[in-house]
PDB file of C-alpha atoms in Angstrom:
ATOM      1  CA  MET A  27     159.838 106.620 154.403  1.00  0.00           C
ATOM      2  CA  PRO A  28     161.316 108.383 157.076  1.00  0.00           C
ATOM      3  CA  ALA A  29     159.490 110.291 158.940  1.00  0.00           C
ATOM      4  CA  LYS A  30     161.644 113.602 158.374  1.00  0.00           C
ATOM      5  CA  ASN A  31     161.810 112.519 154.746  1.00  0.00           C
ATOM      6  CA  GLN A  32     157.766 112.406 154.623  1.00  0.00           C
ATOM      7  CA  GLU A  33     157.051 115.538 156.602  1.00  0.00           C
ATOM      8  CA  LYS A  34     159.628 117.169 154.243  1.00  0.00           C
ATOM      9  CA  TYR A  35     157.795 116.111 151.034  1.00  0.00           C
ATOM     10  CA  ILE A  36     154.075 116.861 152.659  1.00  0.00           C
ATOM     11  CA  GLN A  37     155.428 120.599 153.306  1.00  0.00           C
ATOM     12  CA  GLN A  38     156.698 120.917 149.180  1.00  0.00           C
ATOM     13  CA  THR A  39     153.626 119.431 148.315  1.00  0.00           C
ATOM     14  CA  GLU A  40     151.497 121.385 150.447  1.00  0.00           C
ATOM     15  CA  LYS A  41     153.464 124.628 149.556  1.00  0.00           C
ATOM     16  CA  PHE A  42     153.445 123.653 145.694  1.00  0.00           C
ATOM     17  CA  PHE A  43     148.996 123.088 145.571  1.00  0.00           C
ATOM     18  CA  ALA A  44     148.843 126.474 147.482  1.00  0.00           C
ATOM     19  CA  LYS A  45     151.005 127.641 144.199  1.00  0.00           C
ATOM     20  CA  ILE A  46     149.397 126.576 141.196  1.00  0.00           C
ATOM     21  CA  GLN A  47     145.517 127.034 142.552  1.00  0.00           C
ATOM     22  CA  GLN A  48     146.880 131.020 142.620  1.00  0.00           C
ATOM     23  CA  ALA A  49     144.890 132.567 139.400  1.00  0.00           C
ATOM     24  CA  ALA A  50     148.641 134.033 138.424  1.00  0.00           C
ATOM     25  CA  VAL A  51     149.997 130.822 137.586  1.00  0.00           C
ATOM     26  CA  GLN A  52     149.106 129.145 134.308  1.00  0.00           C
ATOM     27  CA  LEU A  53     149.930 125.348 133.791  1.00  0.00           C
ATOM     28  CA  ILE A  54     151.094 124.622 130.714  1.00  0.00           C
ATOM     29  CA  SER A  55     151.385 120.312 130.936  1.00  0.00           C
ATOM     30  CA  VAL A  56     150.841 117.830 132.775  1.00  0.00           C
ATOM     31  CA  THR A  57     151.788 113.952 132.562  1.00  0.00           C
ATOM     32  CA  PHE A  58     151.040 111.046 134.244  1.00  0.00           C
ATOM     33  CA  SER A  59     153.266 108.283 133.798  1.00  0.00           C
ATOM     34  CA  GLY A  60     154.351 105.170 135.516  1.00  0.00           C
ATOM     35  CA  ALA A  61     151.014 104.109 137.234  1.00  0.00           C
ATOM     36  CA  LEU A  62     150.950 101.496 140.207  1.00  0.00           C
ATOM     37  CA  THR A  63     149.118  98.192 139.981  1.00  0.00           C
ATOM     38  CA  GLU A  64     146.758  99.664 142.669  1.00  0.00           C
ATOM     39  CA  MET A  65     145.262 102.350 140.815  1.00  0.00           C
ATOM     40  CA  ASN A  66     142.583  99.741 139.087  1.00  0.00           C
ATOM     41  CA  GLU A  67     141.244  99.499 143.290  1.00  0.00           C
ATOM     42  CA  ASN A  68     141.598 103.167 143.667  1.00  0.00           C
ATOM     43  CA  GLN A  69     140.507 105.153 140.643  1.00  0.00           C
ATOM     44  CA  HIS A  70     136.729 105.087 141.665  1.00  0.00           C
ATOM     45  CA  VAL A  71     138.106 108.209 143.923  1.00  0.00           C
ATOM     46  CA  THR A  72     138.042 110.245 140.225  1.00  0.00           C
ATOM     47  CA  GLN A  73     135.855 107.792 138.348  1.00  0.00           C
ATOM     48  CA  ASN A  74     133.760 111.135 137.314  1.00  0.00           C
ATOM     49  CA  MET A  75     137.154 112.520 135.367  1.00  0.00           C
ATOM     50  CA  ILE A  76     139.132 109.103 134.215  1.00  0.00           C
ATOM     51  CA  PRO A  77     137.121 108.096 130.916  1.00  0.00           C
ATOM     52  CA  VAL A  78     138.405 104.864 131.214  1.00  0.00           C
ATOM     53  CA  PRO A  79     136.071 101.874 131.841  1.00  0.00           C
ATOM     54  CA  ARG A  80     136.324  99.586 134.833  1.00  0.00           C
ATOM     55  CA  GLY A  81     138.736  96.961 134.103  1.00  0.00           C
ATOM     56  CA  GLN A  82     141.157  99.050 132.413  1.00  0.00           C
ATOM     57  CA  VAL A  83     144.483 100.378 134.374  1.00  0.00           C
ATOM     58  CA  CYS A  84     145.081 104.597 133.373  1.00  0.00           C
ATOM     59  CA  GLN A  85     149.012 103.647 132.165  1.00  0.00           C
ATOM     60  CA  LYS A  86     149.585 107.281 131.783  1.00  0.00           C
ATOM     61  CA  ILE A  87     147.609 110.780 131.638  1.00  0.00           C
ATOM     62  CA  LYS A  88     148.631 113.917 129.250  1.00  0.00           C
ATOM     63  CA  CYS A  89     146.963 117.331 129.973  1.00  0.00           C
ATOM     64  CA  LYS A  90     147.857 120.320 128.005  1.00  0.00           C
ATOM     65  CA  PRO A  91     145.551 123.812 127.956  1.00  0.00           C
ATOM     66  CA  LYS A  92     143.928 124.385 124.979  1.00  0.00           C
ATOM     67  CA  ASN A  93     141.853 127.352 124.510  1.00  0.00           C
ATOM     68  CA  SER A  94     139.851 128.129 128.191  1.00  0.00           C
ATOM     69  CA  PHE A  95     140.375 124.492 129.568  1.00  0.00           C
ATOM     70  CA  PHE A  96     142.597 121.464 129.669  1.00  0.00           C
ATOM     71  CA  PHE A  97     142.627 118.707 126.909  1.00  0.00           C
ATOM     72  CA  CYS A  98     143.751 115.491 128.538  1.00  0.00           C
ATOM     73  CA  GLU A  99     144.617 112.285 126.838  1.00  0.00           C
ATOM     74  CA  PHE A 100     143.469 109.008 129.103  1.00  0.00           C
ATOM     75  CA  PHE A 101     146.210 106.054 127.788  1.00  0.00           C
ATOM     76  CA  THR A 102     145.294 102.509 128.573  1.00  0.00           C
ATOM     77  CA  GLU A 103     147.971  99.398 126.866  1.00  0.00           C
ATOM     78  CA  LYS A 104     145.746  99.395 123.785  1.00  0.00           C
ATOM     79  CA  GLN A 105     143.133 102.675 123.399  1.00  0.00           C
ATOM     80  CA  VAL A 106     143.505 106.411 124.240  1.00  0.00           C
ATOM     81  CA  PHE A 107     140.688 108.135 125.661  1.00  0.00           C
ATOM     82  CA  HIS A 108     139.896 111.987 125.906  1.00  0.00           C
ATOM     83  CA  LYS A 109     138.120 114.282 127.898  1.00  0.00           C
ATOM     84  CA  ASN A 110     137.862 118.316 128.655  1.00  0.00           C
ATOM     85  CA  LEU A 111     138.717 119.509 131.914  1.00  0.00           C
ATOM     86  CA  GLN A 112     139.182 122.659 133.726  1.00  0.00           C
ATOM     87  CA  LYS A 113     142.091 123.914 135.421  1.00  0.00           C
ATOM     88  CA  GLU A 114     140.475 123.042 139.090  1.00  0.00           C
ATOM     89  CA  ASP A 115     139.656 119.623 138.381  1.00  0.00           C
ATOM     90  CA  VAL A 116     143.236 118.976 136.523  1.00  0.00           C
ATOM     91  CA  VAL A 117     144.700 120.214 140.060  1.00  0.00           C
ATOM     92  CA  TYR A 118     142.139 117.954 141.879  1.00  0.00           C
ATOM     93  CA  LEU A 119     144.103 115.104 139.724  1.00  0.00           C
ATOM     94  CA  ILE A 120     147.090 115.561 140.636  1.00  0.00           C
ATOM     95  CA  ARG A 121     146.420 116.162 144.118  1.00  0.00           C
ATOM     96  CA  SER A 122     144.038 113.049 144.261  1.00  0.00           C
ATOM     97  CA  LEU A 123     146.463 110.604 141.513  1.00  0.00           C
ATOM     98  CA  GLN A 124     149.517 111.507 143.293  1.00  0.00           C
ATOM     99  CA  PRO A 125     149.859 108.767 145.341  1.00  0.00           C
ATOM    100  CA  LEU A 126     148.851 106.269 142.234  1.00  0.00           C
ATOM    101  CA  PHE A 127     151.662 107.271 140.040  1.00  0.00           C
ATOM    102  CA  LYS A 128     155.277 106.916 139.747  1.00  0.00           C
ATOM    103  CA  ASN A 129     155.953 110.180 137.855  1.00  0.00           C
ATOM    104  CA  ILE A 130     154.231 113.349 137.443  1.00  0.00           C
ATOM    105  CA  VAL A 131     155.483 116.377 135.815  1.00  0.00           C
ATOM    106  CA  VAL A 132     153.672 119.440 136.108  1.00  0.00           C
ATOM    107  CA  GLY A 133     155.202 122.610 133.854  1.00  0.00           C
ATOM    108  CA  TYR A 134     153.727 126.128 135.306  1.00  0.00           C
ATOM    109  CA  MET A 135     154.329 129.381 133.888  1.00  0.00           C
ATOM    110  CA  ASP A 136     154.134 132.044 137.127  1.00  0.00           C
ATOM    111  CA  GLY A 137     152.216 135.155 136.033  1.00  0.00           C
ATOM    112  CA  GLU A 138     154.249 137.870 138.025  1.00  0.00           C
ATOM    113  CA  SER A 139     157.932 136.900 136.942  1.00  0.00           C
ATOM    114  CA  LYS A 140     156.993 135.481 133.429  1.00  0.00           C
ATOM    115  CA  LYS A 141     159.143 132.931 134.370  1.00  0.00           C
ATOM    116  CA  GLN A 142     158.372 129.115 133.558  1.00  0.00           C
ATOM    117  CA  TYR A 143     158.982 125.680 136.287  1.00  0.00           C
ATOM    118  CA  THR A 144     158.827 122.339 136.225  1.00  0.00           C
ATOM    119  CA  THR A 145     157.786 119.992 139.361  1.00  0.00           C
ATOM    120  CA  SER A 146     158.468 116.548 139.066  1.00  0.00           C
ATOM    121  CA  PHE A 147     156.772 114.281 141.884  1.00  0.00           C
ATOM    122  CA  LEU A 148     158.524 111.660 141.780  1.00  0.00           C
ATOM    123  CA  SER A 149     159.000 107.781 142.843  1.00  0.00           C
ATOM    124  CA  ASN A 150     160.996 105.271 143.431  1.00  0.00           C
ATOM    125  CA  LYS A 151     161.396 101.274 144.028  1.00  0.00           C
ATOM    126  CA  ARG A 152     161.060 101.450 148.168  1.00  0.00           C
ATOM    127  CA  GLY A 153     157.698 103.881 147.762  1.00  0.00           C
ATOM    128  CA  GLU A 154     160.282 106.760 148.740  1.00  0.00           C
ATOM    129  CA  LYS A 155     158.867 110.154 146.966  1.00  0.00           C
ATOM    130  CA  THR A 156     160.356 113.251 145.932  1.00  0.00           C
ATOM    131  CA  LEU A 157     159.501 116.366 144.461  1.00  0.00           C
ATOM    132  CA  LEU A 158     161.730 118.211 142.471  1.00  0.00           C
ATOM    133  CA  ASP A 159     160.624 122.066 141.517  1.00  0.00           C
ATOM    134  CA  LYS A 160     163.563 124.067 138.923  1.00  0.00           C
ATOM    135  CA  GLU A 161     163.173 126.762 136.507  1.00  0.00           C
ATOM    136  CA  THR A 162     162.956 126.050 132.929  1.00  0.00           C
ATOM    137  CA  PRO A 163     165.659 127.294 130.806  1.00  0.00           C
ATOM    138  CA  GLN A 164     164.250 130.222 128.043  1.00  0.00           C
ATOM    139  CA  GLN A 165     165.667 128.456 125.299  1.00  0.00           C
ATOM    140  CA  TRP A 166     163.523 125.253 125.907  1.00  0.00           C
ATOM    141  CA  ALA A 167     160.718 126.814 127.393  1.00  0.00           C
ATOM    142  CA  CYS A 168     157.041 126.168 125.350  1.00  0.00           C
ATOM    143  CA  SER A 169     153.773 127.842 126.520  1.00  0.00           C
ATOM    144  CA  GLY A 170     150.988 125.857 124.953  1.00  0.00           C
ATOM    145  CA  LYS A 171     151.466 125.877 121.324  1.00  0.00           C
ATOM    146  CA  ASP A 172     153.777 128.733 121.154  1.00  0.00           C
ATOM    147  CA  CYS A 173     156.732 126.612 121.425  1.00  0.00           C
ATOM    148  CA  CYS A 174     160.080 128.480 121.697  1.00  0.00           C
ATOM    149  CA  LEU A 175     162.519 126.747 118.876  1.00  0.00           C
ATOM    150  CA  ALA A 176     165.953 128.801 119.928  1.00  0.00           C
ATOM    151  CA  GLY A 177     167.680 125.282 120.499  1.00  0.00           C
ATOM    152  CA  ASP A 178     167.257 124.268 116.737  1.00  0.00           C
ATOM    153  CA  LYS A 179     170.196 125.222 114.587  1.00  0.00           C
ATOM    154  CA  THR A 180     169.733 125.746 110.640  1.00  0.00           C
ATOM    155  CA  LYS A 181     172.686 123.402 108.338  1.00  0.00           C
ATOM    156  CA  GLN A 182     175.763 124.733 107.260  1.00  0.00           C
ATOM    157  CA  TYR A 183     176.139 123.356 103.929  1.00  0.00           C
ATOM    158  CA  ASN A 184     179.767 123.997 102.623  1.00  0.00           C
ATOM    159  CA  THR A 185     179.341 124.125  98.563  1.00  0.00           C
TER     160      THR A 185
END
């Protein structure tokens, strides 16, 4: 990756982590997908947070808020493991596992503006990394279990 692009990516990433660590920002969902093969070697970094046994690669992780903690599901090839984590642990998980997954999608709501955003950490085959941050349209925005279904329409039958 060219040095200029990598520098920009690092700046955007640090700005993102500073934003979501604020008390006013509420995480809505975190999804890790596309595990890289070297994850098995580097999994010891967060071994106390990932309940996957040694020798198995965690291929996908989903975290959703539930009461005062996050309910996280860790998917291997054949099994799913569950663990409850605090917000700080989920932020640490995003930061530490960022180089080990091709895609990380974080949904969050800004407490001051009451707007919802989606941030995506993306990596392509050549290892180039991109950070996309965009506002989630209100009709599709969801906050926890109170999901807005404005896009669903009832069918109109002619009788």
